[in-house]
XYZ file of C-alpha atoms in Angstrom:
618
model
C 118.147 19.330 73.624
C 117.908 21.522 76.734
C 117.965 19.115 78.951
C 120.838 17.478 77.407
C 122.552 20.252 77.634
C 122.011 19.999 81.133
C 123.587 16.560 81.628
C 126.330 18.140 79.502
C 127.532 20.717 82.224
C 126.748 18.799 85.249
C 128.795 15.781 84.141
C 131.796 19.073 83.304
C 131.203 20.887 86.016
C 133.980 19.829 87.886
C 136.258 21.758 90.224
C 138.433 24.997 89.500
C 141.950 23.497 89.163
C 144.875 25.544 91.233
C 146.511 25.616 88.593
C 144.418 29.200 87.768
C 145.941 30.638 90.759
C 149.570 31.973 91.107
C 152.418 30.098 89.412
C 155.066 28.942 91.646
C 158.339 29.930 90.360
C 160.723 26.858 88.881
C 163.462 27.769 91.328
C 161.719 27.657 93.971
C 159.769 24.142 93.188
C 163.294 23.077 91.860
C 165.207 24.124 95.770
C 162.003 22.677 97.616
C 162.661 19.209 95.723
C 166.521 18.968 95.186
C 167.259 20.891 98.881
C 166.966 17.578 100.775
C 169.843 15.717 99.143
C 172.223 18.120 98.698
C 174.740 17.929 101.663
C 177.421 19.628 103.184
C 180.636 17.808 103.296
C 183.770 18.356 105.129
C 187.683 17.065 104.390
C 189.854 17.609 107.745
C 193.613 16.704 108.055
C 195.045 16.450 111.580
C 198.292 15.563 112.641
C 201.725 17.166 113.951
C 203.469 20.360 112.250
C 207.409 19.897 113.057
C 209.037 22.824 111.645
C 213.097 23.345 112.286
C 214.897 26.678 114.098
C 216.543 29.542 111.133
C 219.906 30.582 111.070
C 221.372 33.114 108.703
C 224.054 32.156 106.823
C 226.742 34.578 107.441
C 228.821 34.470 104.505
C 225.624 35.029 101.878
C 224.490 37.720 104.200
C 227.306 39.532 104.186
C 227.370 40.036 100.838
C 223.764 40.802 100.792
C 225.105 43.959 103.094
C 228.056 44.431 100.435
C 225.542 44.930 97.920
C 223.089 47.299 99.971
C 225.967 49.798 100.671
C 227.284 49.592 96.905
C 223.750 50.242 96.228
C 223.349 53.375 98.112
C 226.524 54.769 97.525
C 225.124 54.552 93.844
C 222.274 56.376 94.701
C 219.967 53.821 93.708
C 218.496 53.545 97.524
C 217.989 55.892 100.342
C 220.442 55.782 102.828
C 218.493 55.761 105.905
C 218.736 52.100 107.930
C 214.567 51.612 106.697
C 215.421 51.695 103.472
C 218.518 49.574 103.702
C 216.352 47.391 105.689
C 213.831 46.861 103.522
C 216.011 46.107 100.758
C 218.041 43.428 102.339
C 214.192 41.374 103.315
C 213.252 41.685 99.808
C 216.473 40.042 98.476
C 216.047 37.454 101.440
C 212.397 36.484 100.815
C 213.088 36.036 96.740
C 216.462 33.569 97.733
C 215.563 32.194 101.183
C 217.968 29.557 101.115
C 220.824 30.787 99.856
C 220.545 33.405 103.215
C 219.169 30.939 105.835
C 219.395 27.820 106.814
C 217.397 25.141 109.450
C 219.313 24.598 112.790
C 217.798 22.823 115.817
C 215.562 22.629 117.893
C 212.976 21.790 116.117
C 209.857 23.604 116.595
C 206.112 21.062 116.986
C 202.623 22.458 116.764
C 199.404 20.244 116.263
C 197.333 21.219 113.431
C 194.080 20.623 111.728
C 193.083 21.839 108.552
C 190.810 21.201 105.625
C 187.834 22.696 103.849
C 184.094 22.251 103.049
C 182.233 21.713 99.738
C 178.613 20.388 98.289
C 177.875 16.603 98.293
C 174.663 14.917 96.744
C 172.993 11.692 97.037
C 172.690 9.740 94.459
C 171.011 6.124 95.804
C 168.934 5.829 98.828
C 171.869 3.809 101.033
C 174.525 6.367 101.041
C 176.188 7.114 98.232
C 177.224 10.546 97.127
C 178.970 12.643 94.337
C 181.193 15.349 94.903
C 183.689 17.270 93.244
C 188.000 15.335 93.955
C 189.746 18.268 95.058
C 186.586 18.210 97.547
C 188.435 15.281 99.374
C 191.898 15.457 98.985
C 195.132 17.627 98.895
C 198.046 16.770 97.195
C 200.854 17.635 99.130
C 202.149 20.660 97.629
C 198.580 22.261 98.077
C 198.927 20.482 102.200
C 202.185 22.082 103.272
C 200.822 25.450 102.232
C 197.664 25.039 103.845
C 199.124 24.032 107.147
C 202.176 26.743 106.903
C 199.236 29.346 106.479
C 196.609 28.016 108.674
C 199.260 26.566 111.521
C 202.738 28.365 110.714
C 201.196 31.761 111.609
C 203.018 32.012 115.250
C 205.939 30.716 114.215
C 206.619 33.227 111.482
C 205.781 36.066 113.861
C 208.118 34.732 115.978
C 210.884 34.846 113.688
C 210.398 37.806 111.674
C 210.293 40.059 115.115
C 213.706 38.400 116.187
C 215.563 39.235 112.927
C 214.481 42.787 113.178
C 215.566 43.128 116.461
C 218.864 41.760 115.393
C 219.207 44.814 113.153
C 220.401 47.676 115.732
C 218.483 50.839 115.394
C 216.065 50.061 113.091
C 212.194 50.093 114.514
C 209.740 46.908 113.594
C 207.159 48.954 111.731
C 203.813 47.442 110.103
C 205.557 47.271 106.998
C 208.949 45.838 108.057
C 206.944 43.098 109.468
C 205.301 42.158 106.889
C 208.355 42.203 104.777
C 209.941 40.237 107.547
C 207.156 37.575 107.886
C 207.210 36.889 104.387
C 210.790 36.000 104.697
C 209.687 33.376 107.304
C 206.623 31.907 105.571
C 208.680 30.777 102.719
C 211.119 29.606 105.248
C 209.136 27.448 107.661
C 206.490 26.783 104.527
C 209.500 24.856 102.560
C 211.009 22.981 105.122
C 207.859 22.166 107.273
C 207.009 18.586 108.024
C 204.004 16.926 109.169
C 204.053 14.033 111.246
C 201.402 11.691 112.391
C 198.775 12.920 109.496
C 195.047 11.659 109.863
C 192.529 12.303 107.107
C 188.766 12.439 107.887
C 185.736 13.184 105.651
C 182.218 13.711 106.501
C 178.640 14.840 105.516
C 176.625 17.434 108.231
C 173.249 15.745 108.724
C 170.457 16.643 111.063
C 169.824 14.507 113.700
C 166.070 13.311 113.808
C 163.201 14.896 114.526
C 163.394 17.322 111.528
C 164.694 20.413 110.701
C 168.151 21.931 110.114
C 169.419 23.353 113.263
C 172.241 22.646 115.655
C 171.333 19.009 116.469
C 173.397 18.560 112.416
C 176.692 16.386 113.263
C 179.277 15.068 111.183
C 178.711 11.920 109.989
C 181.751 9.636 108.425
C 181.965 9.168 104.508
C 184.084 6.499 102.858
C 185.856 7.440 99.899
C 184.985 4.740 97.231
C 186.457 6.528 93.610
C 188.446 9.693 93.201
C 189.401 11.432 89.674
C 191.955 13.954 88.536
C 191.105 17.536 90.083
C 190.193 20.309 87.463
C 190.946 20.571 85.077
C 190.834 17.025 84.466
C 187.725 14.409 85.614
C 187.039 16.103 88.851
C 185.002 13.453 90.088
C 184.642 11.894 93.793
C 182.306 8.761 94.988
C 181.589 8.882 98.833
C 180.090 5.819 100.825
C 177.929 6.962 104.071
C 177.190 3.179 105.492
C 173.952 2.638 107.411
C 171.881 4.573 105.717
C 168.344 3.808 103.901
C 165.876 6.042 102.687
C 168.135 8.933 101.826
C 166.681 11.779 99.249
C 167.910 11.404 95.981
C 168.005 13.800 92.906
C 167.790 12.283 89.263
C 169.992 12.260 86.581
C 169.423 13.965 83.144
C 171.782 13.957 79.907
C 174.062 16.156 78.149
C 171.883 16.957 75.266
C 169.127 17.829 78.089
C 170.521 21.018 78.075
C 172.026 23.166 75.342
C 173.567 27.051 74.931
C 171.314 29.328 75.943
C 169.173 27.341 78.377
C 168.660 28.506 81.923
C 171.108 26.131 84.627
C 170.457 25.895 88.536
C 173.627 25.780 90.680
C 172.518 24.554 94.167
C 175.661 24.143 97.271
C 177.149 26.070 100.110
C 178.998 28.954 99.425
C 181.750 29.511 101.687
C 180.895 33.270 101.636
C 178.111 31.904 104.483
C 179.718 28.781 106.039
C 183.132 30.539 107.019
C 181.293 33.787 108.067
C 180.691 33.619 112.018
C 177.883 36.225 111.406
C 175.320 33.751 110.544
C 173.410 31.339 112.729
C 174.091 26.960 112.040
C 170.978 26.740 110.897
C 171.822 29.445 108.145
C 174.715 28.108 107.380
C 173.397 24.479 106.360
C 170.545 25.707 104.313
C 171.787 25.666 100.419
C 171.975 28.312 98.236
C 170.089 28.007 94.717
C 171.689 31.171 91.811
C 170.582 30.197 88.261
C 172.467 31.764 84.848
C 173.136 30.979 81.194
C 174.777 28.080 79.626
C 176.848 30.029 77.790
C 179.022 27.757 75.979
C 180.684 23.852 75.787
C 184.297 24.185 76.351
C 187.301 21.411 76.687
C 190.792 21.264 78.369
C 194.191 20.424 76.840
C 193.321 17.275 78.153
C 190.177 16.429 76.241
C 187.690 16.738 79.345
C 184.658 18.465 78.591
C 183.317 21.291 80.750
C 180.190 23.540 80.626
C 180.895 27.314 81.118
C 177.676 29.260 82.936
C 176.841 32.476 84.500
C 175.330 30.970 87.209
C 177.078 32.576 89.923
C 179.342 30.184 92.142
C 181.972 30.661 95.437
C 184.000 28.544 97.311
C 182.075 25.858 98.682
C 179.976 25.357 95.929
C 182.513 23.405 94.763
C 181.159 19.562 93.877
C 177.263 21.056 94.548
C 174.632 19.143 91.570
C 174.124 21.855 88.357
C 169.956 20.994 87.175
C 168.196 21.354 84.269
C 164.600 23.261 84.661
C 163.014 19.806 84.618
C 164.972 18.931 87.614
C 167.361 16.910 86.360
C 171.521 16.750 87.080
C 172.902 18.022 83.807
C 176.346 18.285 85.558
C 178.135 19.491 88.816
C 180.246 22.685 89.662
C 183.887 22.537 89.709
C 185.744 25.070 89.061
C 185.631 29.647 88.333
C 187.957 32.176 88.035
C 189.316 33.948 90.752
C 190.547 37.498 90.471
C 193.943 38.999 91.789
C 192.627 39.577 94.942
C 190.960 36.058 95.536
C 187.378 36.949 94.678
C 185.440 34.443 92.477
C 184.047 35.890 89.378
C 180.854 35.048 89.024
C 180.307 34.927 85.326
C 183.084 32.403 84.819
C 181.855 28.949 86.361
C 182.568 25.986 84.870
C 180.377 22.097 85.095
C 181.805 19.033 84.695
C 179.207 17.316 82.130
C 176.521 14.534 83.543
C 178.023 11.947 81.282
C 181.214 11.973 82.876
C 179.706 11.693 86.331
C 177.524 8.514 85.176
C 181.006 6.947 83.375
C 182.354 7.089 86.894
C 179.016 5.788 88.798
C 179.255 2.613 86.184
C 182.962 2.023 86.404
C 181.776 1.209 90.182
C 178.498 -0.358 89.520
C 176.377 2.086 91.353
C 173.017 2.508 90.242
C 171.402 5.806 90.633
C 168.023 5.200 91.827
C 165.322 7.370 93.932
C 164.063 6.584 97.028
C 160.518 6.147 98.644
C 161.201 8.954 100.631
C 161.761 11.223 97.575
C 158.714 9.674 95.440
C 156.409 10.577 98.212
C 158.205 14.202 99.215
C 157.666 15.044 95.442
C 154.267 14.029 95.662
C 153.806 15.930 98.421
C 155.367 19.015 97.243
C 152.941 18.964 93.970
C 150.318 19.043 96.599
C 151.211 21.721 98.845
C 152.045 23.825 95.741
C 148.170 23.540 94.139
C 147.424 24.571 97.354
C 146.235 20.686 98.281
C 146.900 20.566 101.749
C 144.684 18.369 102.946
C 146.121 15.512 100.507
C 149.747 16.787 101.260
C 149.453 16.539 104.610
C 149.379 12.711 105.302
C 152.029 12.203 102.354
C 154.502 14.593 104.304
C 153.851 12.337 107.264
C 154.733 9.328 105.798
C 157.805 11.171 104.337
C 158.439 11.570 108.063
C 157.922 8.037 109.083
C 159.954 7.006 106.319
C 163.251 9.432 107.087
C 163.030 10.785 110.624
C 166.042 13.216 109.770
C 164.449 14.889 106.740
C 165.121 18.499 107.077
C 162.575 20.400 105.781
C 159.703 17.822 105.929
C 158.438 19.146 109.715
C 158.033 22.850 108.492
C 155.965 21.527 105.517
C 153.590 19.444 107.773
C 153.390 22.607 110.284
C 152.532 24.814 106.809
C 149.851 22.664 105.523
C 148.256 22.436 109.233
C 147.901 26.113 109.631
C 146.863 26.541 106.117
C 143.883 24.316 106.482
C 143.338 25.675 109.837
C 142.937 29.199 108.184
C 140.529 27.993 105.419
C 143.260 28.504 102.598
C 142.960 24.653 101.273
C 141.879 23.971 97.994
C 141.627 20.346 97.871
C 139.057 19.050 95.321
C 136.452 16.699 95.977
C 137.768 12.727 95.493
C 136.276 11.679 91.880
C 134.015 9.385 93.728
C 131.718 12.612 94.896
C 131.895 13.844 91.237
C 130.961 10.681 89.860
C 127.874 10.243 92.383
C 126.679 13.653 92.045
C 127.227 13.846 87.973
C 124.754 10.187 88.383
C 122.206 11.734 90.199
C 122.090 14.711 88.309
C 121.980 12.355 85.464
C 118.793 10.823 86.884
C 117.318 13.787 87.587
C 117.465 15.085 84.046
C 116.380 11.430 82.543
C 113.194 11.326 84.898
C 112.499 14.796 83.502
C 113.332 14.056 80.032
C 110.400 10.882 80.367
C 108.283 12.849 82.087
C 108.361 15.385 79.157
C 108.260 12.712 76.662
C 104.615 11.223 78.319
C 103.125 14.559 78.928
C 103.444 15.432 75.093
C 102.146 12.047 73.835
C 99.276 12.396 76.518
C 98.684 15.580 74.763
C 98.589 13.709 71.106
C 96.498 11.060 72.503
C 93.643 13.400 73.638
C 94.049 15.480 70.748
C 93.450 13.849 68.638
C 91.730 10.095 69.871
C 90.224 8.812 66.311
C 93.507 9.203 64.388
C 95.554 6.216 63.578
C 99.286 6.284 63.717
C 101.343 4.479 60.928
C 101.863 1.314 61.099
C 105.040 0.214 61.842
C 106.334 -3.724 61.020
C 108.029 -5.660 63.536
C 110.371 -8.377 62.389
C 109.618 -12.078 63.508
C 108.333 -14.815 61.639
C 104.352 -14.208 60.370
C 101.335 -15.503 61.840
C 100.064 -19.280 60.697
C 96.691 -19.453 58.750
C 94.441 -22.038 57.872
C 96.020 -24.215 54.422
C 99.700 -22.896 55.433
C 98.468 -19.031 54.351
C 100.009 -16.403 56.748
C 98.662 -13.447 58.457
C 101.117 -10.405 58.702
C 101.031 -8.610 62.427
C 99.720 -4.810 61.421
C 100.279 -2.846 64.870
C 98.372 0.355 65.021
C 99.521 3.337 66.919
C 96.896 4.137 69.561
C 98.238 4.015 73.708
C 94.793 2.626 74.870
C 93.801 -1.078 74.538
C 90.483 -2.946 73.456
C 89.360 -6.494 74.150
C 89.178 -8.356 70.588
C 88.018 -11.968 71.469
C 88.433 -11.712 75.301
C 92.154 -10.647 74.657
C 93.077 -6.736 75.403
C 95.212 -5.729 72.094
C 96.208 -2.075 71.811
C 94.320 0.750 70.809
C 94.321 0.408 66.800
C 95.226 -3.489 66.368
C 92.708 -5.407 63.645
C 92.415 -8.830 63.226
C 93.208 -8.104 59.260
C 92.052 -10.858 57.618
C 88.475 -12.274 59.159
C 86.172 -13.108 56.459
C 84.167 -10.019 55.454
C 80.119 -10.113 55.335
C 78.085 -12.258 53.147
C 80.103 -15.452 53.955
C 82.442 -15.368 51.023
C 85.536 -16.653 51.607
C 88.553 -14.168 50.957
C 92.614 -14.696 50.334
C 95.056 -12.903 51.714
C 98.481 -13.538 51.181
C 97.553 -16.428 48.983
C 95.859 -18.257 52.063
C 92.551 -18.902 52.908
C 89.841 -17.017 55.060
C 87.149 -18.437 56.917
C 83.743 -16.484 56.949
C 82.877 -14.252 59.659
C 80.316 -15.634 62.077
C 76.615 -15.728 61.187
C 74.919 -12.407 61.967
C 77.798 -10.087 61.357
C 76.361 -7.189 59.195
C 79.099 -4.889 58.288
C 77.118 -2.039 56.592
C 75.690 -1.592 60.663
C 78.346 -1.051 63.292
C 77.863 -2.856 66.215
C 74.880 -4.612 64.325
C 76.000 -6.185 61.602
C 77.385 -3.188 59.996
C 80.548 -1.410 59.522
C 82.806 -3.031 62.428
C 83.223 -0.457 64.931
C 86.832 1.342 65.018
C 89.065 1.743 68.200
C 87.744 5.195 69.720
C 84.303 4.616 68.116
C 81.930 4.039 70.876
C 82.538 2.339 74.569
C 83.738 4.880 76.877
C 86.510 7.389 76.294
C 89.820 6.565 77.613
C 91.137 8.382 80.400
C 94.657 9.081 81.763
C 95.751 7.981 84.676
C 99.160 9.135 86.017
C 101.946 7.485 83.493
C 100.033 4.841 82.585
C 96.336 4.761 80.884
C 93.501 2.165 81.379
C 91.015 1.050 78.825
C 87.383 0.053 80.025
C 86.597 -3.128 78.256
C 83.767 -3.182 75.061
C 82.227 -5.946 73.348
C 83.705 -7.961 71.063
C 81.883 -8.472 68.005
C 82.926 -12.037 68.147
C 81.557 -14.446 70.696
C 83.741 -14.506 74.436
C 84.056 -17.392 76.080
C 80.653 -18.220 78.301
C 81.748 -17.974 81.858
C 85.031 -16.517 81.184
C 84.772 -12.581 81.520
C 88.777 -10.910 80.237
C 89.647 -8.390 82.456
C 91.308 -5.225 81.096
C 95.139 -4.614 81.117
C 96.600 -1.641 81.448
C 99.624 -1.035 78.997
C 101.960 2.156 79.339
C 101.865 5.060 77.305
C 104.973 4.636 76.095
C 107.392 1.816 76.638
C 110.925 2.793 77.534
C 114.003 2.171 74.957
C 115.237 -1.329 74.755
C 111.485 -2.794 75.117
C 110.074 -3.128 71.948
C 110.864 -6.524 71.527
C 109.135 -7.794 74.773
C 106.105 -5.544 73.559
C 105.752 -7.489 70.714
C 106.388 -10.641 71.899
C 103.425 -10.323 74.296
C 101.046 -8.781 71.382
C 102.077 -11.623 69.049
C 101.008 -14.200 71.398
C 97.605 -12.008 71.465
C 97.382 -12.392 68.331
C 98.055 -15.699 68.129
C 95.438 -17.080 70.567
C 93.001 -15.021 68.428
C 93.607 -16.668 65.553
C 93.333 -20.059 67.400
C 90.022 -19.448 68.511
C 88.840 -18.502 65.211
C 90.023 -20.916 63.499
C 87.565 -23.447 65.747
C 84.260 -21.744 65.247
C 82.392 -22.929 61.945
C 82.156 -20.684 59.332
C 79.089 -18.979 57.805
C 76.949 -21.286 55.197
């Protein structure tokens, strides 16, 4: 039992899995496998802003100056020119028309606006999901972009001549502004925009690896747009000659549920408009994380998930996971306060089922690429602490994407990790295998060595005993008149020669006719008489016959296997013919029994032929 024990742990004894050593948080496994295909997009308009010349209407601003003097006179404003000043801008900027009107010339700039958001691939040849208002403007939200992004000289222009136009009154910071806003309404109402060119785009690194300033803009197609929030805020881009992209999986709606923990991942504006970070900073995304905190639904019947995961500008259209990795939905829309700032317990998903309703209505078939099969593999690698087995998947990740971003730091990791003896890579199965066989053999060798030993030790123990006798199967041995002679196998290891045949230790011929020439049944056959001169009161002289172990010369071991000197048989040999002796093992090895007896049975059965020629006694 000891040594099966043995066997026992060294076929268990197999390496300490990683999996005992630190955890690796989920957002960080969850960035280092989603990171790769989520992309920065970018929506530009271009073109020609044409905006016309201002002149006051005369009539309506007259009045205006009516009412400013009635005003003070009433004591309702100060009377210095500021004040009256400031009161006739305010009335201006809340009726703009009804106190100016556009004159020529008119007035060109060019112009180029537009805005950048979170894109993800969703099929390994190029296409992508992102939020609508990600890639267009209507034009309501385009003439105030332009009038604040390419107005901005004109309106200083204008609001410093109109002051100057009022005599004695000095263009402070706050007249100016006043003034300004007079002109922003203005120029934003009546401003035109000629020659308009619309371009979008996804920022990809260039190859070689890694995100840094070799990223350029690559052209996207726009294949399916939706209804921007709060409807299905849902856009499908097309980036053509492309193959091997990373993809991220789709989950379900019921994958997730109140309470659970969601994953935002995109590029918050915050970062990509700021000049105080480096390109590289700026196209690495951002990963927050927060409650689902409830399922909500517009007046219009569209289904949105409302989270705490924080979100900005820019996030906008950026994948929302489950902690299984999975796209439960994507970001779309949070609350912004009074003074622009996003609140960033109020972010709202648009549900995965609506973004796979709008993947079927144009047959695209979310799928996952080689390159993200074997990057995943990697990664589960690298994060056991496996480097030598990540290593040679990250290069094929390589092979297969030149332009990966993060692939080349990984591969430069796992070198200097196994450089500096931190690997933990376990043994292929094959070594296990080998060494649990040999280990194996080891303990079986010992476990028949032990067996032999001990029966050795019966055997000389005790060398006139007789074992019981068990029965082998097999049909029973022929007699003379059709009787039959059962096989009775003793249980000694040595081996005499009965009849110039070596038998084992303990075999006897059971039925040969006993002294006095009688003949005797056994098992209803009959029995011929022993041979003349066979006393059996004498042993060895007509007596008693002699028993194995009786006489002869004792046996002796001799390494596993133990050798019988031959005796004399008290029945006549062959002239001429001496039998050698044959050695037999102690102990024959599971499984060969039945050879065993097969050999002793045709012993036996030669004996009985030769007996059965010789005469029997008178």
């Amino acid at each position: 039992m000891a040594a099966l024990a043995a066997v026992a742990v060294v076929v268990t004894a197999a390496p300490a899995s990683a999996d005992t050593a630190d955890e690796v948080p989920v957002g960080t496994k969850l960035a280092a496998r989603t990171h790769p295909a989520v992309q920065l997009t970018s929506l530009t308009y271009s073109g020609e802003v044409v905006v016309p010349t201002s002149q006051v209407k005369q009539g309506p601003f007259q009045q205006l100056v009516n009412d400013a003097t009635q005003s003070v006179i009433a004591g309702k404003i100060p009377s210095d020119e500021r004040s009256i000043a400031k009161f006739l801008f305010q009335r201006m900027a809340a009726d703009v028309d009804r106190y100016l009107e556009p004159v020529t010339p008119e007035r060109t700039a060019k112009a180029q606006v537009g805005g950048m958001c979170t894109g993800w691939w969703v099929t390994p040849d190029g296409y992508m999901v992102t939020g609508a208002h990600c890639v267009e403007l209507n034009d309501d939200e385009l003439s105030q972009t332009f009038a604040q992004q390419a107005l901005q000289k004109f309106n200083k222009q204008d609001a410093k001549e109109i002051i100057n136009g009022l005599q004695g009154i000095e263009a402070d910071k706050e007249l100016l502004e006043l003034a300004q806003q007079v002109y922003v309404t203005f120029n934003t109402s009546h401003l035109q925009i000629r020659g308009l060119q619309k371009s979008l785009s996804v920022l990809q690194s260039l190859p070689g690896g890694g995100v840094d300033k070799t990223a350029k803009e690559v052209p996207a197609e726009l294949v399916s747009v939706g209804e921007s929030y709060p409807g299905k805020d849902f856009a499908l881009l097309k980036v053509n000659g492309q193959q091997n992209l990373p993809t991220v999986p789709l989950g379900d709606d019921a994958d997730v549920q109140t309470g659970n923990t969601l994953y935002i991942s995109g590029f918050p504006g915050l970062v990509t408009n700021t000049p105080w970070f480096s390109v590289e900073s700026k196209l690495d995304p951002a990963l927050t994380e927060g409650p689902y905190n409830a399922k909500r639904s517009t007046q219009e019947g569209v289904p949105y998930i409302q989270t705490q995961a924080p979100s900005y500008h820019g996030n906008s259209g950026g994948p929302v996971f489950s902690r299984a990795g999975k796209v439960v939905g994507m970001l779309i829309a949070g609350t912004v306060s009074e003074n622009g700032e996003a609140s960033e317990n109020e972010s709202f998903v648009l549900p995965v089922s609506i973004i796979k309703e709008k993947l079927n209505e144009k047959n695209v078939k979310p799928s996952a690429s080689m390159t993200t099969t074997k990057y995943n593999e990697a990664l589960d690698d690298f994060f056991l602490r496996h480097y030598k087995d990540a290593l040679p998947k990250f290069r094929e990740v390589q092979a297969l994407f030149p332009s990966h971003p993060y692939v080349a730091k990984y591969i430069t990791d796992s070198q200097q990790a196994i450089s500096s003896g931190r690997d933990e890579t376990p043994q292929p199965m094959w070594v296990w295998i080998a060494t649990g066989a040999g280990a194996l053999v080891l303990v079986g060798g010992g476990l028949l060595l032990l067996l032999v030993l001990r029966r050795r030790g019966k055997a000389s123990a005790s060398p006139q005993g007789r074992a019981p006798t068990p029965s082998y199967g097999g049909s029973p041995f022929p007699g003379p008149n059709g009787a039959s002679y059962p096989a009775q196998v003793g249980g000694g290891y040595g081996q005499q020669p009965v009849n110039g045949q070596v038998l084992p230790q303990g075999w006897q011929p059971q039925s040969l006719p006993p002294a006095g020439g009688d003949a005797q049944r056994s098992g209803g056959g009959y029995e011929p008489p022993r041979p003349g001169g066979y006393d059996p009161q004498r042993p060895g002289e007509g007596g008693e016959p002699q028993r194995p172990g009786e006489g002869g010369e004792p046996q002796r071991p001799d390494g596993a296997t133990q050798y019988v000197r031959p005796t004399p048989s008290p029945y006549a040999q062959q002239p001429g013919r001496p039998q050698p002796s044959q050695p037999v093992p102690d102990q024959a090895p599971a499984g060969a029994d039945a050879p065993q007896v097969a050999d002793l049975e045709r012993e036996i059965a030669e004996l009985r032929r030769q007996l059965q020629h010789r005469q029997p006694d008178a």
